[in-house]
Amino acid sequence: VTLTKGLSFTHSRDTGSESWHFAFDGLTQTGQVARILSRVLATLTVHTQRMALAADAGYSTATELADTLVRRCDLPFRTAHEIVAGLVAKAIAADSPPTNWTANDVMEAAHRLGFHVSQLTDDDVRQALDPVSNVSSRCVQGGPSPDEVHRMLANRRKALERDREILDSLTRKITEASAYLEQRVRELTA
């Protein structure tokens, strides 16, 4: 709507009436998606244990290990990423999960590339590869840490409550205006 009304020559058939159906099609599809999503969410079963096992089994935290190498061993990220990529390739070939990795494994991978990461400890590796620790450490605004998610949800709930109050107020005004209009029509036609 803003696009078509904001253009010059909106009386033109090209930018006016022919573009409206796209807006209404989009609104219709959005409504359909919202209805489907509400049904999905109403019947959704979350298997937290299965999710935790899947998070541990994959390589989703490998980038955090590279970040840890950058912080602890003062390596460029590209180099750290190359070291971790070597570990991932070796682990995939051996069908070995990252939960088995130790600081020695990382040191060997780094040594093969000509780098030394002796500052790294087994605890550094465990913490970097732990999905819960990984997510919890992302406490920047808009990040996935539980505290930040709770803060964002609280803000969204407040905004939703304000929007509901506005909607209720507008609905009351429309109902009152409609009743007043009907009364005036009756008075004028009597």
Coordinates of N, CA and C in Angstrom, one line a residue, residues 164-179:
R164 N -2.7 -5.0 22.5 CA -4.0 -5.4 22.8 C -4.9 -4.3 23.4
E165 N -4.3 -3.5 24.3 CA -5.0 -2.4 24.9 C -5.5 -1.4 23.8
I166 N -4.6 -1.1 22.9 CA -4.9 -0.2 21.8 C -6.0 -0.8 20.9
L167 N -5.9 -2.1 20.6 CA -6.9 -2.7 19.8 C -8.3 -2.8 20.5
D168 N -8.3 -3.1 21.8 CA -9.5 -3.0 22.6 C -10.1 -1.6 22.6
S169 N -9.3 -0.6 22.8 CA -9.8 0.8 22.8 C -10.4 1.1 21.4
L170 N -9.7 0.8 20.4 CA -10.3 1.0 19.0 C -11.6 0.3 18.8
T171 N -11.6 -1.0 19.2 CA -12.8 -1.8 19.0 C -14.0 -1.2 19.8
R172 N -13.7 -0.7 21.0 CA -14.8 0.0 21.8 C -15.3 1.2 21.1
K173 N -14.3 2.0 20.6 CA -14.7 3.3 19.9 C -15.5 3.0 18.6
I174 N -15.2 1.9 17.9 CA -15.9 1.5 16.7 C -17.3 1.1 17.1
T175 N -17.4 0.3 18.1 CA -18.7 -0.2 18.6 C -19.6 0.9 19.0
E176 N -19.0 1.9 19.8 CA -19.8 3.1 20.2 C -20.2 3.9 19.0
A177 N -19.3 4.1 18.1 CA -19.6 4.9 16.9 C -20.7 4.2 16.0
S178 N -20.6 2.9 15.9 CA -21.6 2.2 15.2 C -23.0 2.3 15.8
A179 N -23.0 2.2 17.2 CA -24.3 2.3 17.9 C -24.8 3.7 17.7

